[in-house]
Coordinates of C-alpha atoms in Angstrom, one line a residue:
X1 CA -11.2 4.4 -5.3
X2 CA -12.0 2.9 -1.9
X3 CA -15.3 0.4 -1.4
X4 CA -16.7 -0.5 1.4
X5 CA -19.9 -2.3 2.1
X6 CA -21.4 -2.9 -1.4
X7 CA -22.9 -5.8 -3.4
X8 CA -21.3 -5.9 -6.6
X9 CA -23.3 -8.4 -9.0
X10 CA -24.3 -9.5 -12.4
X11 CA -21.9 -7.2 -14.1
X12 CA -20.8 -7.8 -17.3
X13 CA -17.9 -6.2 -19.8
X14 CA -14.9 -7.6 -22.0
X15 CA -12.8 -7.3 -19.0
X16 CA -13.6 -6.2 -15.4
X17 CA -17.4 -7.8 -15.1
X18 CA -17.6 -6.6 -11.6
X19 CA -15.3 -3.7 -10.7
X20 CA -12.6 -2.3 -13.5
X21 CA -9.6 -0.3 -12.2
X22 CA -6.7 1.0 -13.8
X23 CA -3.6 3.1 -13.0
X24 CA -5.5 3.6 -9.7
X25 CA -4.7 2.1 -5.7
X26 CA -7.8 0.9 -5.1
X27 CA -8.7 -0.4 -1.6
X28 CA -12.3 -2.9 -1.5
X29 CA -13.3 -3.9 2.0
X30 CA -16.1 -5.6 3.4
X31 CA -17.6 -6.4 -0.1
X32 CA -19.5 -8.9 -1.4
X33 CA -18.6 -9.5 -5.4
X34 CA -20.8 -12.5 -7.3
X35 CA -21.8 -13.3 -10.3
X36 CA -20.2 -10.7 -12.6
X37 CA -18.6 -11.9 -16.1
X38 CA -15.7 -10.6 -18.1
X39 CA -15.7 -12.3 -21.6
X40 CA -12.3 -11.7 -23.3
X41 CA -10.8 -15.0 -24.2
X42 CA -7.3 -13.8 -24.6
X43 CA -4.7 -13.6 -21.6
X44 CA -7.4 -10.5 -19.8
X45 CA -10.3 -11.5 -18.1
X46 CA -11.7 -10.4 -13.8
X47 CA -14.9 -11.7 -13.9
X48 CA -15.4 -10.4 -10.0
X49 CA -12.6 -7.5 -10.1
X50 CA -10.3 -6.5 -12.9
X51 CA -7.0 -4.1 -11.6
X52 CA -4.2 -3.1 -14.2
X53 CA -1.8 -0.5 -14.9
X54 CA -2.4 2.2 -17.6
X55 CA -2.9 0.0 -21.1
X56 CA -3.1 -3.3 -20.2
X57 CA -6.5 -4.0 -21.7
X58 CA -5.4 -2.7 -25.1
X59 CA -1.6 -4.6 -25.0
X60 CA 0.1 -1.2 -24.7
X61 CA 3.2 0.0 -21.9
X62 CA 1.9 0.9 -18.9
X63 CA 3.1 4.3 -17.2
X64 CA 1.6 3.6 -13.5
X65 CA 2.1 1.5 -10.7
X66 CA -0.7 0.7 -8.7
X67 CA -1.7 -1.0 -5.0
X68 CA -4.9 -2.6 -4.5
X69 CA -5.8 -4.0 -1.4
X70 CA -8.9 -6.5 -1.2
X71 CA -10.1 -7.3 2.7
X72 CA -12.9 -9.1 4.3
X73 CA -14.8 -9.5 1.4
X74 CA -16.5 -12.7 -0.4
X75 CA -15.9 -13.2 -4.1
X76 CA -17.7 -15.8 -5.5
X77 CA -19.7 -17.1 -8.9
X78 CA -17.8 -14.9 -11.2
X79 CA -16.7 -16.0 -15.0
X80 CA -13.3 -14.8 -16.8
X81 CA -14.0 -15.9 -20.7
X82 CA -14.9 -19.4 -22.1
X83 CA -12.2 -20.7 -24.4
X84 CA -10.0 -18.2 -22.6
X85 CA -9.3 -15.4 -19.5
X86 CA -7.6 -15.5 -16.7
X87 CA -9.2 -15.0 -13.0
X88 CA -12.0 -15.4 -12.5
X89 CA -12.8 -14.1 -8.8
X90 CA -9.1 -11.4 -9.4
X91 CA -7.3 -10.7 -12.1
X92 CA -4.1 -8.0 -11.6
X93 CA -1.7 -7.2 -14.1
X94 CA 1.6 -5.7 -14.4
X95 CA 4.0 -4.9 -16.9
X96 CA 7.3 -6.4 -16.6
X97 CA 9.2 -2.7 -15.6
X98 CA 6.8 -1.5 -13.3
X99 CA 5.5 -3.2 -10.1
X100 CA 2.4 -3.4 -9.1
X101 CA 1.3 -4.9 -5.4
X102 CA -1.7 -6.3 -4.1
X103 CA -3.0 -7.5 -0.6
X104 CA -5.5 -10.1 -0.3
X105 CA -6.6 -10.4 3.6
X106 CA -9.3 -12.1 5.1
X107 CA -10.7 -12.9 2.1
X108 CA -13.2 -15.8 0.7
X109 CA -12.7 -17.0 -3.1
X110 CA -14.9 -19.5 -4.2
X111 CA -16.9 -20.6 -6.8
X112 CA -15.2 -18.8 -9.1
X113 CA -14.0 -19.8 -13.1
X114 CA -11.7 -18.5 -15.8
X115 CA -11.5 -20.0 -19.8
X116 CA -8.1 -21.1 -19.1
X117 CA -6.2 -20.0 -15.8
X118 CA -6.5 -18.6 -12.8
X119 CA -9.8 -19.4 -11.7
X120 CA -9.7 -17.8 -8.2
X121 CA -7.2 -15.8 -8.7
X122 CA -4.9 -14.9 -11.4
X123 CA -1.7 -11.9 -11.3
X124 CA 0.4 -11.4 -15.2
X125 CA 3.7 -10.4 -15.6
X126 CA 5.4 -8.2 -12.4
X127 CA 2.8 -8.4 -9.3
X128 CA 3.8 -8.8 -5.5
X129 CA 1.4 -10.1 -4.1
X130 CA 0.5 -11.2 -0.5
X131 CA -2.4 -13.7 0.4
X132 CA -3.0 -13.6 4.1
X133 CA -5.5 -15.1 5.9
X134 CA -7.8 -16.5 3.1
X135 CA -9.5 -19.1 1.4
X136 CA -9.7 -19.9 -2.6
X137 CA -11.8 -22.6 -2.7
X138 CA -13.9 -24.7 -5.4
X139 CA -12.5 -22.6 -8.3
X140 CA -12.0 -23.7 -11.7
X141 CA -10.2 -22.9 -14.8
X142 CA -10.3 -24.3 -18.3
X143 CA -6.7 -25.1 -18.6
X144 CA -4.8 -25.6 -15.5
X145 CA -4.4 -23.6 -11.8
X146 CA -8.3 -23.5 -10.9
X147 CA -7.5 -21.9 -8.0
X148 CA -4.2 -19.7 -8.7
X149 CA -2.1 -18.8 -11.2
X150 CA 0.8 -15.9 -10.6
X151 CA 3.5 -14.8 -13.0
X152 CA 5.8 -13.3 -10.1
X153 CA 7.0 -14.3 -6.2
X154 CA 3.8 -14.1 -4.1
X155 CA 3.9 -14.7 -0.4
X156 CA 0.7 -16.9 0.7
X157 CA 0.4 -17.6 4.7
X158 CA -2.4 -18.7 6.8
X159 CA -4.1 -19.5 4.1
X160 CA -6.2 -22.7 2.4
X161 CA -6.1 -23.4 -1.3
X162 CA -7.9 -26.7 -1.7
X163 CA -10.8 -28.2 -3.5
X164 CA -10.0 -26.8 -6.7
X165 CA -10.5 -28.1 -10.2
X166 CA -7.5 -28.0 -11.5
X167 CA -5.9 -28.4 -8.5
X168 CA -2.3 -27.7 -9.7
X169 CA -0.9 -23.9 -8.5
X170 CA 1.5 -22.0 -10.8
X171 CA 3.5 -19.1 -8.7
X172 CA 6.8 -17.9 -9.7
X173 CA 8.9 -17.9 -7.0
X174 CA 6.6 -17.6 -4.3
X175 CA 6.8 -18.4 -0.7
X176 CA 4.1 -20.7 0.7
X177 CA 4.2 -20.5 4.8
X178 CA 1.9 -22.0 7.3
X179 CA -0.4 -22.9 5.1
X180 CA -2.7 -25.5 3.6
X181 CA -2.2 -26.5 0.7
X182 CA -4.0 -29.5 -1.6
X183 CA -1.0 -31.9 -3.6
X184 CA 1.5 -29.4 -2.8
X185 CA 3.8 -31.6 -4.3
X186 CA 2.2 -30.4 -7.8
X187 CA 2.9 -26.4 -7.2
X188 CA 5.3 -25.1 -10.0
X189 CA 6.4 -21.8 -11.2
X190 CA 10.1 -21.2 -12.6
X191 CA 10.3 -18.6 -15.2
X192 CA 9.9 -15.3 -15.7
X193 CA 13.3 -14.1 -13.8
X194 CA 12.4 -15.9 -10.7
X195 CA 12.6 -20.0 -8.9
X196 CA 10.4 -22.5 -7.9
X197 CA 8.3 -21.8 -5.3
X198 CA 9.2 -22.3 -1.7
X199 CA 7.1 -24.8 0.7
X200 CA 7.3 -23.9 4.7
X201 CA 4.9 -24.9 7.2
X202 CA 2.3 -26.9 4.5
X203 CA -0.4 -29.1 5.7
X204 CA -1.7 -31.0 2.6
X205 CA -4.6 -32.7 4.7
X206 CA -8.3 -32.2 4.4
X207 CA -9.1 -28.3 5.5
X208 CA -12.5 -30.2 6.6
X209 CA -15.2 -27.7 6.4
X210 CA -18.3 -28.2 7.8
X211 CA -20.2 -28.2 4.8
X212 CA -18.7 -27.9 1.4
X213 CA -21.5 -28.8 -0.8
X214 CA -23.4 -25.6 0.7
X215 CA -20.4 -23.4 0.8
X216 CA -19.8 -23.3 4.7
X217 CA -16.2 -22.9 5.3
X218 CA -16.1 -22.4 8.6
X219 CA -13.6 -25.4 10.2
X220 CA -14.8 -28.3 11.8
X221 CA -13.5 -29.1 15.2
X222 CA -10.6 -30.9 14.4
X223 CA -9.5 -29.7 11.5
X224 CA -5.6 -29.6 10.8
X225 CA -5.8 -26.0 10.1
X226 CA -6.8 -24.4 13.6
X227 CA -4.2 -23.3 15.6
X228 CA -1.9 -24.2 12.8
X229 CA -0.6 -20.3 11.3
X230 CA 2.7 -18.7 11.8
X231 CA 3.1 -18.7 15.8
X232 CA 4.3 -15.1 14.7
X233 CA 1.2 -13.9 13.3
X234 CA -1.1 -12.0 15.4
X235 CA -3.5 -14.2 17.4
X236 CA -7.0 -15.0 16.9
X237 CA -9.6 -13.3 18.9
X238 CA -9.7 -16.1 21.6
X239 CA -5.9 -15.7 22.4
X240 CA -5.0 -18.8 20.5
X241 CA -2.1 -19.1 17.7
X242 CA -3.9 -18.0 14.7
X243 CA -5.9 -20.3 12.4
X244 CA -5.4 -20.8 8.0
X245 CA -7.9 -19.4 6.3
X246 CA -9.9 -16.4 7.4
X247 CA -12.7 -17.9 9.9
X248 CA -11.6 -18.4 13.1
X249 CA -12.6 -20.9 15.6

């Protein structure tokens, strides 16, 4: 399926609460997605979106792969279970024999909460994913990782993860770059066939928005994170090295 432009809100299902997809690419652009619930407590959940391969939601073998790309959207005040769930804003699964890859671009994530992990974001079992250009902020999660928990190597760059409750980040053998990062001295992830993550390029300082309490997170003049992305990255529109996170200044 492809979405563009839509309001997705006050859904509600055992898993998917906003958008359920499954042995499908799906590509979501310019969306808004808030306040949709999933209630399963197990290890399912995608309060905002929900993408799997064939069987997932009934602990079967898959028989797909799958792509979903997520773009310019905002995804924000959605609910993944209450004792448990995973991902609140996302949650993509995978089986361990078939891949399944995801984009996240340009992207707000915040508000969000899962019953145990994954708050923003969570990924199960064998998902490439790449976070570019986004924020997961002011997510939380029951257990641990309020704003992301992945079961297999992610790349995240030009990106801000801060401000969320917990604030630990499990990713299996990930690579971090030009980024900024809250305590990235407390990201984790062996396991699963893959290493600890790798750190390159972090800034663990303040992101400083200019209003947090009121969800603005447009960067203050003066925050670390302008000018501060890969110097390889394309630039921002004002001919500048390109900021972290996914409003430019």
């Amino acid at each position: 399926p492809i979405m563009f432009g839509l309001t997705i809100q006050n859904g509600h299902s055992d898993v998917g609460g906003g958008i359920f997809i499954e042995a499908a690419n799906a590509y979501i652009s310019n969306c808004l997605i808030k306040n949709n619930t999933s209630t399963n407590n197990s290890w399912l959940g995608g309060g905002g979106i929900y993408h799997a391969q064939t069987g997932m939601n009934d602990y079967s073998w898959g028989q797909n792969t799958g792509f979903l790309s997520v773009e310019s959207c905002v995804i924000s005040h959605n609910k993944a279970g209450t004792s448990g769930g995973y991902g609140g804003g996302i949650y993509i699964g995978g089986m361990s024999e078939l891949d399944t890859h995801a984009i996240i671009k340009n992207t707000l994530i915040y508000a969000n909460e899962a019953g145990l992990k994954g708050g923003g974001v969570a990924t199960l079992l064998s998902v490439e994913i790449k976070v570019i250009n986004s924020t997961i902020s002011k997510n939380l999660a029951g257990d641990a990782n309020g704003g992301f928990y992945s079961e297999s190597g992610n790349e995240i760059i030009n990106s801000i993860i801060y401000h969320n409750d917990p604030v630990n980040i499990y990713d299996c053998g990930a690579a971090f770059r030009y980024s900024n990062i809250e305590e990235a001295s407390t990201v984790s992830g062996s396991g699963w066939d893959c290493g600890q993550p790798t750190l390159d390029n972090i800034i663990t300082l303040d992101p400083k928005f200019v209003d947090l309490d009121n969800n603005n997170f447009t960067l203050q003049a003066g925050s670390p994170c302008i000018d501060a992305g890969d110097p390889n990255s394309e630039l921002d529109p004002d001919g500048t090295v390109a900021d972290l996170s996914l409003i430019h200044i």
